[in-house]
Coordinates of C-alpha atoms and ligand atoms in Angstrom, one line a residue:
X49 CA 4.8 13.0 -20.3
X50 CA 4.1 14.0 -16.8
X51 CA 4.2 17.5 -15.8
X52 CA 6.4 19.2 -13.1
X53 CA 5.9 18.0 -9.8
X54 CA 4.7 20.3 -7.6
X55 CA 5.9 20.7 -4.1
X56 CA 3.9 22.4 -1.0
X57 CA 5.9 25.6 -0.4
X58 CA 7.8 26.0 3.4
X59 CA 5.7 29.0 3.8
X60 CA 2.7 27.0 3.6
X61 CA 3.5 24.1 5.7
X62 CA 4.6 26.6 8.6
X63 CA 0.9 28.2 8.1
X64 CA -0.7 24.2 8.8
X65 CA 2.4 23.7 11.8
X66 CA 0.6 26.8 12.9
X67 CA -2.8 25.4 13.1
X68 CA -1.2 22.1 15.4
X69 CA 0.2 24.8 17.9
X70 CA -3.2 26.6 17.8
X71 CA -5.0 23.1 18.5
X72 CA -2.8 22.3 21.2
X73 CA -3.1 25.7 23.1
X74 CA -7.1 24.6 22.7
X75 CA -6.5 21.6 24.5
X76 CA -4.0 23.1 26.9
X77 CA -6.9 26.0 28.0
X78 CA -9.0 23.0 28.7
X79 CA -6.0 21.4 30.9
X80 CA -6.9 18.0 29.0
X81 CA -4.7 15.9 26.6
X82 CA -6.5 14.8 23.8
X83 CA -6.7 11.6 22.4
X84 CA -6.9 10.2 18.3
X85 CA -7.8 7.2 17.3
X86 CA -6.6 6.3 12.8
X87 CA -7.9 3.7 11.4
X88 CA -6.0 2.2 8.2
X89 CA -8.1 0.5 5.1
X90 CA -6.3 -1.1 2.2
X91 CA -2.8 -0.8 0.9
X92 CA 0.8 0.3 2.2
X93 CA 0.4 3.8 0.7
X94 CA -2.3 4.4 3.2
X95 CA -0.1 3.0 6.0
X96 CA 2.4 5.4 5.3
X97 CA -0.1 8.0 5.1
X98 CA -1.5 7.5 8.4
X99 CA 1.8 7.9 9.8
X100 CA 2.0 11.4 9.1
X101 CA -1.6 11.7 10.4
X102 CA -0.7 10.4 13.1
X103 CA 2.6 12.8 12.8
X104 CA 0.1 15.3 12.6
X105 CA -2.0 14.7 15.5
X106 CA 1.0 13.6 17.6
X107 CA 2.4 17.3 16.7
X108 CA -1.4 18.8 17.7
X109 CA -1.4 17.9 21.1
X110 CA -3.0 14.1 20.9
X111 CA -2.1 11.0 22.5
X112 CA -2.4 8.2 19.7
X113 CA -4.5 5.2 21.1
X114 CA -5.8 1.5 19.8
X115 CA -9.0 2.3 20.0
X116 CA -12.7 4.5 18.6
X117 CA -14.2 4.2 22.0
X118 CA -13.5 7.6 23.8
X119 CA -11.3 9.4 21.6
X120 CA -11.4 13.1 21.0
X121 CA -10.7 12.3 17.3
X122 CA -11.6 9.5 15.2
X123 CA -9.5 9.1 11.6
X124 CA -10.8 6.9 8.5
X125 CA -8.0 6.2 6.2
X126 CA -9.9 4.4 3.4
X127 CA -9.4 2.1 0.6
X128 CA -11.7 2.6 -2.7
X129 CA -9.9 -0.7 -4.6
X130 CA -12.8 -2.8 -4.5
X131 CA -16.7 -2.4 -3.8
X132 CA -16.1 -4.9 -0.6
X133 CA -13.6 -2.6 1.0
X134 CA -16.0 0.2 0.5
X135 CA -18.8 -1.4 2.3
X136 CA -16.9 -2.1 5.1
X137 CA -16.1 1.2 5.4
X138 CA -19.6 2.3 5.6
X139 CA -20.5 0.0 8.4
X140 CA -17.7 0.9 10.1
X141 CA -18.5 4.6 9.7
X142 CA -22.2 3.7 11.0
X143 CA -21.2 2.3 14.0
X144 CA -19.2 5.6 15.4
X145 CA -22.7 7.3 15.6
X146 CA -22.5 5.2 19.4
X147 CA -18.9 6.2 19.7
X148 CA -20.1 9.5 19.2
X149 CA -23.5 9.3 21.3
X150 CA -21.6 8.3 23.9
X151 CA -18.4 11.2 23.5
X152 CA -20.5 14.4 21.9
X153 CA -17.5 16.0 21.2
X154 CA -15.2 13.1 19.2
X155 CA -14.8 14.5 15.9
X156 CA -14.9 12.2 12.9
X157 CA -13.1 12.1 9.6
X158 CA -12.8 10.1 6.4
X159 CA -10.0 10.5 4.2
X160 CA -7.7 8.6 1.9
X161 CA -9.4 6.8 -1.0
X162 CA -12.7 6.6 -1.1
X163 CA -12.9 10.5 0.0
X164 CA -11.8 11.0 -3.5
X165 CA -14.5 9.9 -5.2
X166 CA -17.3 12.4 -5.4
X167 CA -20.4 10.1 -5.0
X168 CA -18.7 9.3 -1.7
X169 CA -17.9 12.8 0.1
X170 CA -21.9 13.6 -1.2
X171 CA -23.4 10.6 0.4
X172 CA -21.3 11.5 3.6
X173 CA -22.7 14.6 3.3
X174 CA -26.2 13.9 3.2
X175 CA -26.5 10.3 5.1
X176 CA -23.4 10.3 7.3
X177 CA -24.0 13.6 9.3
X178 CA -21.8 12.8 12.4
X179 CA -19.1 12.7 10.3
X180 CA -17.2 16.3 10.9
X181 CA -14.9 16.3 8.0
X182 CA -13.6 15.0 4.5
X183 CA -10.1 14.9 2.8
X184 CA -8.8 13.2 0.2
X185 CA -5.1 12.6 -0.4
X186 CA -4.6 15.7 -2.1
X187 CA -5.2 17.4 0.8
X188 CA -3.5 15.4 3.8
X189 CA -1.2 17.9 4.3
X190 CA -4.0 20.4 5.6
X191 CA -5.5 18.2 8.1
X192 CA -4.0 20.3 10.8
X193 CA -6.5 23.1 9.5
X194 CA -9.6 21.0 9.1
X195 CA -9.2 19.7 12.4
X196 CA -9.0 23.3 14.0
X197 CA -11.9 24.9 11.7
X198 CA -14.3 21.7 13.0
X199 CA -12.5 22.5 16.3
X200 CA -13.4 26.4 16.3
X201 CA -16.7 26.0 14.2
X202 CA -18.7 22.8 15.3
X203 CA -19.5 23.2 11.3
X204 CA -18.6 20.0 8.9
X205 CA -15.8 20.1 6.4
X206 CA -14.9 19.0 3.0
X207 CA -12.0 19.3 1.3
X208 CA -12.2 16.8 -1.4
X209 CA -11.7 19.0 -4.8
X210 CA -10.1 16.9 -7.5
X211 CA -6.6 18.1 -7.9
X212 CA -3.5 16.2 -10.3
X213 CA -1.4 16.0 -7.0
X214 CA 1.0 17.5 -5.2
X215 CA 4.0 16.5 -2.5
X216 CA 4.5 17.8 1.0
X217 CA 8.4 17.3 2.3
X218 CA 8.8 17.4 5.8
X219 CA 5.3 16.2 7.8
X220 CA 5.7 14.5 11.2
X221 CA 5.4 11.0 11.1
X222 CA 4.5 9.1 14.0
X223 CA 5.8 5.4 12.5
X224 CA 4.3 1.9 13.5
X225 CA 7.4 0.1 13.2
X226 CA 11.4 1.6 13.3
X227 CA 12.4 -1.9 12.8
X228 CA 10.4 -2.2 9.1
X229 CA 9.8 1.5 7.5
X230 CA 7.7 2.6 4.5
X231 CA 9.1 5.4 2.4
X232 CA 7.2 6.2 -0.3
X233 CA 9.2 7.7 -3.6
X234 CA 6.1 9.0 -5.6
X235 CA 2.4 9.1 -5.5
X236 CA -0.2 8.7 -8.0
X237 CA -0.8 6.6 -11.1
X238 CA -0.9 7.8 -14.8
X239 CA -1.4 4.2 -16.2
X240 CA -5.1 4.1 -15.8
X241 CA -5.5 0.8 -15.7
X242 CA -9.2 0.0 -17.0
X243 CA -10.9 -1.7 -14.3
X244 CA -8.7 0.6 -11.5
X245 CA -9.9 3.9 -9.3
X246 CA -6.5 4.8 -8.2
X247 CA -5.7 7.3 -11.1
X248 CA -8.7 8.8 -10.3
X249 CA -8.2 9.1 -6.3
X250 CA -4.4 10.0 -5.8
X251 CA -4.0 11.9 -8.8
X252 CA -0.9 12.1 -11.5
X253 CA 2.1 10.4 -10.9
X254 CA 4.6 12.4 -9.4
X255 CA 8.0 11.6 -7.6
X256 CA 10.0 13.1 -4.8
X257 CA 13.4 14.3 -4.8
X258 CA 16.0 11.7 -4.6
X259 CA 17.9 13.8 -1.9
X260 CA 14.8 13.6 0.1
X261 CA 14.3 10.3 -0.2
X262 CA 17.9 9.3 0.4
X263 CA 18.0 11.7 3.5
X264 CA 15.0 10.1 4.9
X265 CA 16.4 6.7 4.1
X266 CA 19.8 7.7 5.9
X267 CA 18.0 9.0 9.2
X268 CA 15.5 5.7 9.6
X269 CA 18.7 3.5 9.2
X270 CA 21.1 5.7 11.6
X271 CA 17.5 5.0 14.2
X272 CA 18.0 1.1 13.7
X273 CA 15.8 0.7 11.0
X274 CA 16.8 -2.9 9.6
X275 CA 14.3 -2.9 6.3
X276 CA 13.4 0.2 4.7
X277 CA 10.1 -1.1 1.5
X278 CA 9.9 1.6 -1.1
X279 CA 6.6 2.4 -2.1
X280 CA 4.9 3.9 -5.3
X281 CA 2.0 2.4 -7.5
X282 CA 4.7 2.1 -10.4
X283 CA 7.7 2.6 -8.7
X284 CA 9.6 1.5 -12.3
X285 CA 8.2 5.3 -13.8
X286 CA 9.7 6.7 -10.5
X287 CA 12.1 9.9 -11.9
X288 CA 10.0 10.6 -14.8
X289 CA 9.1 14.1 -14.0
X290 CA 11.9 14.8 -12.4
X291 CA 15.1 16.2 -14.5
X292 CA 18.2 15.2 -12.5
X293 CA 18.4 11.9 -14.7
X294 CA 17.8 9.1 -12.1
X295 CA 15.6 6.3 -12.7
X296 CA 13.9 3.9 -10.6
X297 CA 17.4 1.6 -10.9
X298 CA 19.4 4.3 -9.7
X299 CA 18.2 5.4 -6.7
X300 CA 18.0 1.9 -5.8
X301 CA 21.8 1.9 -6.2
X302 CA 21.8 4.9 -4.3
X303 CA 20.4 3.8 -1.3
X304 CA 22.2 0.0 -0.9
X305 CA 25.1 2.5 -1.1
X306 CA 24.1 3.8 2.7
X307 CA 26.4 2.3 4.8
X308 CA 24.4 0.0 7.3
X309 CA 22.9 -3.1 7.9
X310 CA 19.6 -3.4 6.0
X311 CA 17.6 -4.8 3.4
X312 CA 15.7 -2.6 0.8
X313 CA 12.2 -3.4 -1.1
X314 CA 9.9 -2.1 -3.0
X315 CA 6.3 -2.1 -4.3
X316 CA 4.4 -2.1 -7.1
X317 CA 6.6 -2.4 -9.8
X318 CA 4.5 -2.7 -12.9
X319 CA 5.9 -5.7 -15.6
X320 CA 5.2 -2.4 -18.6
X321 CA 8.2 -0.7 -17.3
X322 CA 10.1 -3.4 -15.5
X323 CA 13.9 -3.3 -17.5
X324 CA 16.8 -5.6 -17.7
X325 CA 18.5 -2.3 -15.7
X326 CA 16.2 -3.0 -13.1
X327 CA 16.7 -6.8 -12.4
X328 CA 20.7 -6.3 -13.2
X329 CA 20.6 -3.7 -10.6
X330 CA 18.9 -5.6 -7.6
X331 CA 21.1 -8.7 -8.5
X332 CA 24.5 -6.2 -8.3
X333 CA 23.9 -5.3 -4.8
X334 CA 23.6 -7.4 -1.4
X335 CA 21.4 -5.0 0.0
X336 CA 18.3 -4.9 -2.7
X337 CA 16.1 -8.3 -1.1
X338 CA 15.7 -10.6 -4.1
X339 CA 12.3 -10.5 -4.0
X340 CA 9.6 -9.2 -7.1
X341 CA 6.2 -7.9 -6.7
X342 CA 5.4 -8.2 -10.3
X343 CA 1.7 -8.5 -10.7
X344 CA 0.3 -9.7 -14.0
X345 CA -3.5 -9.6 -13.7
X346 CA -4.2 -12.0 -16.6
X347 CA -2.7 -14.5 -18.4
X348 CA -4.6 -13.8 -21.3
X349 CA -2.9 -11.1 -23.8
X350 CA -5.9 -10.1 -25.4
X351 CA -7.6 -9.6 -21.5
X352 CA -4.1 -7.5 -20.7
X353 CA -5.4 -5.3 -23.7
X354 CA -8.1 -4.6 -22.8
X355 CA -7.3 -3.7 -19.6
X356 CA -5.1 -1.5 -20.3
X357 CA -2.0 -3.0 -19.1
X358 CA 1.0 -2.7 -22.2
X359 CA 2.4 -5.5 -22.3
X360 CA 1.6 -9.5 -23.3
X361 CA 1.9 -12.5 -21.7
X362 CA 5.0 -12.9 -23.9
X363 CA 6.7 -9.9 -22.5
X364 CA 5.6 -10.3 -19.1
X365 CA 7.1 -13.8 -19.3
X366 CA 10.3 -12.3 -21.1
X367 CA 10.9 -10.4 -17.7
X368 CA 10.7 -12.6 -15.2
X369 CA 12.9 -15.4 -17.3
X370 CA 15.1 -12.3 -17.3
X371 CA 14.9 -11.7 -14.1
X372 CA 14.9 -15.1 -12.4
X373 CA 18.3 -16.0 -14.8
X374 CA 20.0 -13.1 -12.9
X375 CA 18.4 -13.7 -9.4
X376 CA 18.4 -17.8 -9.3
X377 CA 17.1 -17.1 -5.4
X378 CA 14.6 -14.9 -6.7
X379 CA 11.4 -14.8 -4.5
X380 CA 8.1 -13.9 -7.0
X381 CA 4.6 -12.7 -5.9
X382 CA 2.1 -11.1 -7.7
X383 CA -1.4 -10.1 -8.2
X384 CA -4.3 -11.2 -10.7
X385 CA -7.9 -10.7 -11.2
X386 CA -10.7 -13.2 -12.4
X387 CA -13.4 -12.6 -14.0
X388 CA -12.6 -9.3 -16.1
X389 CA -15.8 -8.2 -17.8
X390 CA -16.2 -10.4 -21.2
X391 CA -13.0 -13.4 -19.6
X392 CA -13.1 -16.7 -21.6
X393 CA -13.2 -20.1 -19.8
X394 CA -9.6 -20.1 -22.5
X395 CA -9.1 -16.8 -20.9
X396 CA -9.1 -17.9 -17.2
X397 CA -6.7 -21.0 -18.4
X398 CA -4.5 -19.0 -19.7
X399 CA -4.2 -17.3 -16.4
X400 CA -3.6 -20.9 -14.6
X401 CA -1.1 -22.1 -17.4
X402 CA 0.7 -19.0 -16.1
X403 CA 1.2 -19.4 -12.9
X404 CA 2.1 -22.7 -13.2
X405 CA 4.5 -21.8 -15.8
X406 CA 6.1 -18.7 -13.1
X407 CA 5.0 -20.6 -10.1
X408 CA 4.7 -17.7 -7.8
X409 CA 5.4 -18.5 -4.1
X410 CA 2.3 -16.5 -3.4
X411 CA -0.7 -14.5 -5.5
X412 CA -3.1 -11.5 -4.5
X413 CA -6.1 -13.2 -5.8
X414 CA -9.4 -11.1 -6.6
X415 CA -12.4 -10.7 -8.2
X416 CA -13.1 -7.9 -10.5
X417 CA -15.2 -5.1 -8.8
X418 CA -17.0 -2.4 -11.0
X419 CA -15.4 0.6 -9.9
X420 CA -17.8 3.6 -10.3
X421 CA -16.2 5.8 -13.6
X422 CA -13.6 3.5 -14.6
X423 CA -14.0 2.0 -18.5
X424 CA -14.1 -1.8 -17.1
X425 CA -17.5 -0.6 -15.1
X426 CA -19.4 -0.3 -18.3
X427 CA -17.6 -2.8 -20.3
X428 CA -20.4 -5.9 -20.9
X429 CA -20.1 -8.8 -18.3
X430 CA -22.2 -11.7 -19.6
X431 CA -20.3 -14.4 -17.2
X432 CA -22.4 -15.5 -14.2
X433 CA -21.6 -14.3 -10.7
X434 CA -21.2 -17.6 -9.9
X435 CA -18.9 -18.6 -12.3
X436 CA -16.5 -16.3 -11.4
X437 CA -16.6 -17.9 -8.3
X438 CA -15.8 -21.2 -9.4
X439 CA -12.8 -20.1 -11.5
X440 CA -11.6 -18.2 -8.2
X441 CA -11.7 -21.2 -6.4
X442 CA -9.6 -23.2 -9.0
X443 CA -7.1 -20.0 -9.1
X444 CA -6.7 -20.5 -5.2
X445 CA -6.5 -24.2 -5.1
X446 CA -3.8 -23.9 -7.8
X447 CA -1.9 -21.6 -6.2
X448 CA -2.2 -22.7 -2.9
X449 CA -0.8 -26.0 -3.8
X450 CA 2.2 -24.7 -5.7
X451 CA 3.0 -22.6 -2.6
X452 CA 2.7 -25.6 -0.5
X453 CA 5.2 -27.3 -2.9
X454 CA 7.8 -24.4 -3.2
X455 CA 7.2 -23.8 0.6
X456 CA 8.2 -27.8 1.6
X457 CA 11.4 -27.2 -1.1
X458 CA 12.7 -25.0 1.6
X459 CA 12.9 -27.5 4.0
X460 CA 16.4 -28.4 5.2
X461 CA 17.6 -25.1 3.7
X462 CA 19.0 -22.5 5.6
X463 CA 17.8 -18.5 5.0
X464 CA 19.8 -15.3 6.6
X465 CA 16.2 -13.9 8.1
X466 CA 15.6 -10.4 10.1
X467 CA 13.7 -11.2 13.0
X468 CA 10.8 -8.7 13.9
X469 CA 8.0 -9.5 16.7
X470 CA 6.4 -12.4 18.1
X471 CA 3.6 -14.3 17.5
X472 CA 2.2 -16.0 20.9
X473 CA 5.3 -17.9 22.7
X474 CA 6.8 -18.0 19.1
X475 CA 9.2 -15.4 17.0
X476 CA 8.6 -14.2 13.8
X477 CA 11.4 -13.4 11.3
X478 CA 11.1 -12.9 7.2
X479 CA 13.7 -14.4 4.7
X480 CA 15.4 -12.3 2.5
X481 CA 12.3 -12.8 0.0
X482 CA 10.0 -11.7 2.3
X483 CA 8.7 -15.3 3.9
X484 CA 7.1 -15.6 6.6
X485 CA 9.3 -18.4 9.6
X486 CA 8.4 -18.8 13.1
X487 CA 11.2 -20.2 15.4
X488 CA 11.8 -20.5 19.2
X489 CA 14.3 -17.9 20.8
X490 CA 14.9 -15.1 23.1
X491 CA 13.2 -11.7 22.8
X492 CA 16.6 -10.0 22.7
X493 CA 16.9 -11.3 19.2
X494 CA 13.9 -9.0 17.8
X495 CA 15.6 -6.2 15.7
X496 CA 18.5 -8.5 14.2
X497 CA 19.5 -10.7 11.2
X498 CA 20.0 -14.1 12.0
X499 CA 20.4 -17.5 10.2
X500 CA 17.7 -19.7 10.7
X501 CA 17.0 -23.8 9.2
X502 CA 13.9 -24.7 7.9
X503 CA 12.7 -27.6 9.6
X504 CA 8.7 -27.6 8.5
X505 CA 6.2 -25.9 6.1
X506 CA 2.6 -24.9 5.3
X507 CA 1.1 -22.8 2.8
X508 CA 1.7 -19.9 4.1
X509 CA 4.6 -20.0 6.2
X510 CA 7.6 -21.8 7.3
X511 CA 9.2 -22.6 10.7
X512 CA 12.4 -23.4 11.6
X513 CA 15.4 -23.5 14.1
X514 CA 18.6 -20.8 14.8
X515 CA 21.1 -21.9 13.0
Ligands
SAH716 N1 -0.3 -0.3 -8.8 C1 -0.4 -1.7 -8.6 C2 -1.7 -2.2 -8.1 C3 -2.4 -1.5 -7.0 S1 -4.0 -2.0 -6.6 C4 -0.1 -2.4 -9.9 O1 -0.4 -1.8 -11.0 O2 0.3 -3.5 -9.9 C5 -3.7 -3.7 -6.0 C6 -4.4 -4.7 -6.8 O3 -5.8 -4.7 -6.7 C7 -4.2 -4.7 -8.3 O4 -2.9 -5.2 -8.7 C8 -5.3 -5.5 -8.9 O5 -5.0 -6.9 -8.9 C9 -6.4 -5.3 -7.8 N2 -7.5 -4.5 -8.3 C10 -7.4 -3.2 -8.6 N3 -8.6 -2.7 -9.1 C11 -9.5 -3.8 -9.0 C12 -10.8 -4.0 -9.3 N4 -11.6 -3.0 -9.8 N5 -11.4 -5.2 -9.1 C13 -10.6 -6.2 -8.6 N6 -9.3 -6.1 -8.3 C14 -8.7 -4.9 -8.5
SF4_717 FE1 -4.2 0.9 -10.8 FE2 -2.9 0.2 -13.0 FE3 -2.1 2.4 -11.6 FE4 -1.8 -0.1 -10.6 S1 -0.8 0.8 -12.5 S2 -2.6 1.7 -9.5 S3 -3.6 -1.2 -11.3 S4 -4.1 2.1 -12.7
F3S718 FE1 -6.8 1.1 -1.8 FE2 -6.0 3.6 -2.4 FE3 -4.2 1.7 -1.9 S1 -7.7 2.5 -3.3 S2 -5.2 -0.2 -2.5 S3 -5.7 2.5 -0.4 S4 -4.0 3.4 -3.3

């Protein structure tokens, strides 16, 4: 349905590589190293893309630091999901006007999300006037360039046309964590969801090459990379546009193939196009975590209708039996949202009958946000504000008391967990399903697989002993 992906030619990736030597020399004739400050809103797609920001910077000349305060460049990587993200945004963006007092020459850019949305770039163009430049995600890949025409110029920028998408192989990427790496296989989302901006902001779905993605996945593992999380809004539609006949299934297969020891996940996988190949797949091999992101956001069918979702609460049920009677160990999240414009009370308790009926060991809760041109914004919305608020409290309450229950079932159990940082005095590890266990031990155990025994449980997380 799709058409061809489209991929950023060499020659013009050299011409933007180009642009970081020229910005470099710039700094170089001032006998200064620079220094760039990104700041990440919202979802693990933007993570990933403010690595190669920070690739590109890095590759520019600049040191990365922690902080706005004093940096020659300041980097908004925004989320447009919901109006609360939004308006954090904004007052985040406000503030840098003392940043800025205080360095004349930081230069200040918002990208990611929200810069795809025109009513955004315009009110950044008229209100937000120390802010030096716009991208959206179509055009990460020519940051280099903005930076060095707001560089050369002192004049604002905005590169924010709409575009169906595009992929650029090959960016640096400056990554937060070799122990835990993002990869994302595709970008963009064709399934327009009705209450969802995403389709709108990162364009048509389009995927990269499996030989790209499996190279990339072979280099992070030879580096010591112990958990490699694929990432795509729909990763189950991955291959679509592509002709060399490999599905989301397969190059799943693929990669546990890579010899190594590693764990592989993945997010979003959408319940329309979740298949029996799928689950028999991830329960074939060792190295695919048994662990589903599967979100459902109703439990109501004719609510899934209408937002645009294709399937029922009878199929979406159908797949996770499926899946849980070939995974037993299975480890279920998900997300949902109250209060869709027009939501029963009968609605909403469908939605609770659900998740006691899956019993998740964790939900993304939320509360539907008008999102400016999407259907669901000017669907009608008779239920009170406050309302929605009660039945979000009941949704939480549920849930958090049948992940308190699952959570205490794991007590006395013991998990084969990859330990990765440290929280105070305390390590952190994850089980294979992606829990969260504090234990006591050594530093030198960071970066390893280990068993460890539950010995105690909240909501949240677990802790436990070395085994
Ligand atoms: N591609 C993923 C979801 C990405 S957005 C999928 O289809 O599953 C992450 C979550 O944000 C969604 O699953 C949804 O629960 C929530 N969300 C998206 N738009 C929203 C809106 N307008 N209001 C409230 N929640 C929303
Ligand atoms: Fe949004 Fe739906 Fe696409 Fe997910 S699948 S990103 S919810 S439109
Ligand atoms: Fe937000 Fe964009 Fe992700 S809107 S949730 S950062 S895809």
């Amino acid at each position: 349905m799709a058409g061809k992906t489209t991929v950023i030619s060499q020659a013009l990736l050299s011409e933007q590589f180009a642009y970081c030597d020229r910005i470099a020399a710039y700094w170089q004739e001032r006998g200064t190293v620079p220094t760039a400050y990104v700041e990440t809103y919202g979802c693990q797609q933007n993570e990933a893309d403010s690595e190669k920001i920070r690739g590109l910077l890095a590759q520019s000349g600049y040191r990365i630091t922690d902080e706005a305060e004093g940096a020659d460049v300041v980097v908004m990587n925004t989320c447009a999901i919901r109006e609360h993200a939004e308006q954090r945004v904004f007052g985040n963006l406000g503030a840098l006007v003392h940043t800025k007092r205080r360095h004349p020459g930081q230069k200040i850019f918002l990208c990611g999300c929200m810069a795809g949305e025109q009513i955004v770039s315009e009110r950044i163009r008229k209100s937000y006037h120390h802010v030096d430049g716009v991208f959206s995600t179509h055009h990460l890949w020519q940051f280099p360039e903005i930076l060095y025409r707001t560089l050369s110029t002192g004049k604002r920028v905005f590169y924010v046309e709409d575009e169906a998408g595009s992929i650029a192989e090959g960016l640096p990427q400056v990554r937060d964590n070799i122990l835990k790496a993002w990869v994302s296989i595709m970008y963009g989302c064709n399934n327009f969801c009705t209450y969802c901006i995403v389709p709108y902001v990162r364009g048509r779905e389009r995927s990269r090459k499996s030989g790209d993605i499996l190279a990339e996945c072979r280099t992070l593992i030879e580096n010591g990379c112990k958990e490699i999380t694929l990432l795509g809004q729909n990763v189950n539609s991955y291959g679509k546009d592509l002709d060399d006949g490999m599905d989301f299934a397969d190059l799943l297969a693929a990669i546990a193939q890579i010899p190594g020891e590693f764990l592989i996940r993945f997010m979003t996988s959408h319940p329309r196009d979740a298949s029996q190949k799928l689950f028999d797949t991830m329960a074939a091999h060792d190295k695919i975590a048994k662990q589903l992101h599967l979100p459902f956001q109703s439990g109501s069918s004719r609510v899934l209708k209408a937002m645009n979702r294709h399937y029922d609460r009878e199929k979406y049920l159908a797949a996770v039996n499926y899946a849980k009677s070939v995974m037993p160990e299975l480890v279920l999240t998900s997300d949902v949202i109250v209060g869709f414009p027009g939501e029963t009370e009968e609605e909403f308790m469908e939605t609770l009958s659900l998740i006691e009926q899956v019993r998740y060991d964790a939900l993304f809760t939320f509360i539907f946000s008008p999102r400016h041109g999407t259907p669901a914004a000017s669907m009608e919305d008779p239920t009170p504000k406050e309302e929605k608020n009660r039945r979000f409290d009941l949704l939480c309450a549920t849930q958090n008391r049948i992940s308190e229950e699952i959570h205490r079932g794991y007590v006395g159990k013991t998990f084969r967990c990859l330990v990765d940082g440290k929280d105070g005095e305390m390590l952190t590890a994850r089980t294979e399903g992606g829990r969260l266990v504090r234990f006591a031990g050594e530093d030198s155990l960071i970066g390893t697989y280990r068993n460890i025994t539950i010995t105690g449980s909240n909501t949240w997380s677990l802790t436990g002993n070395l085994k």
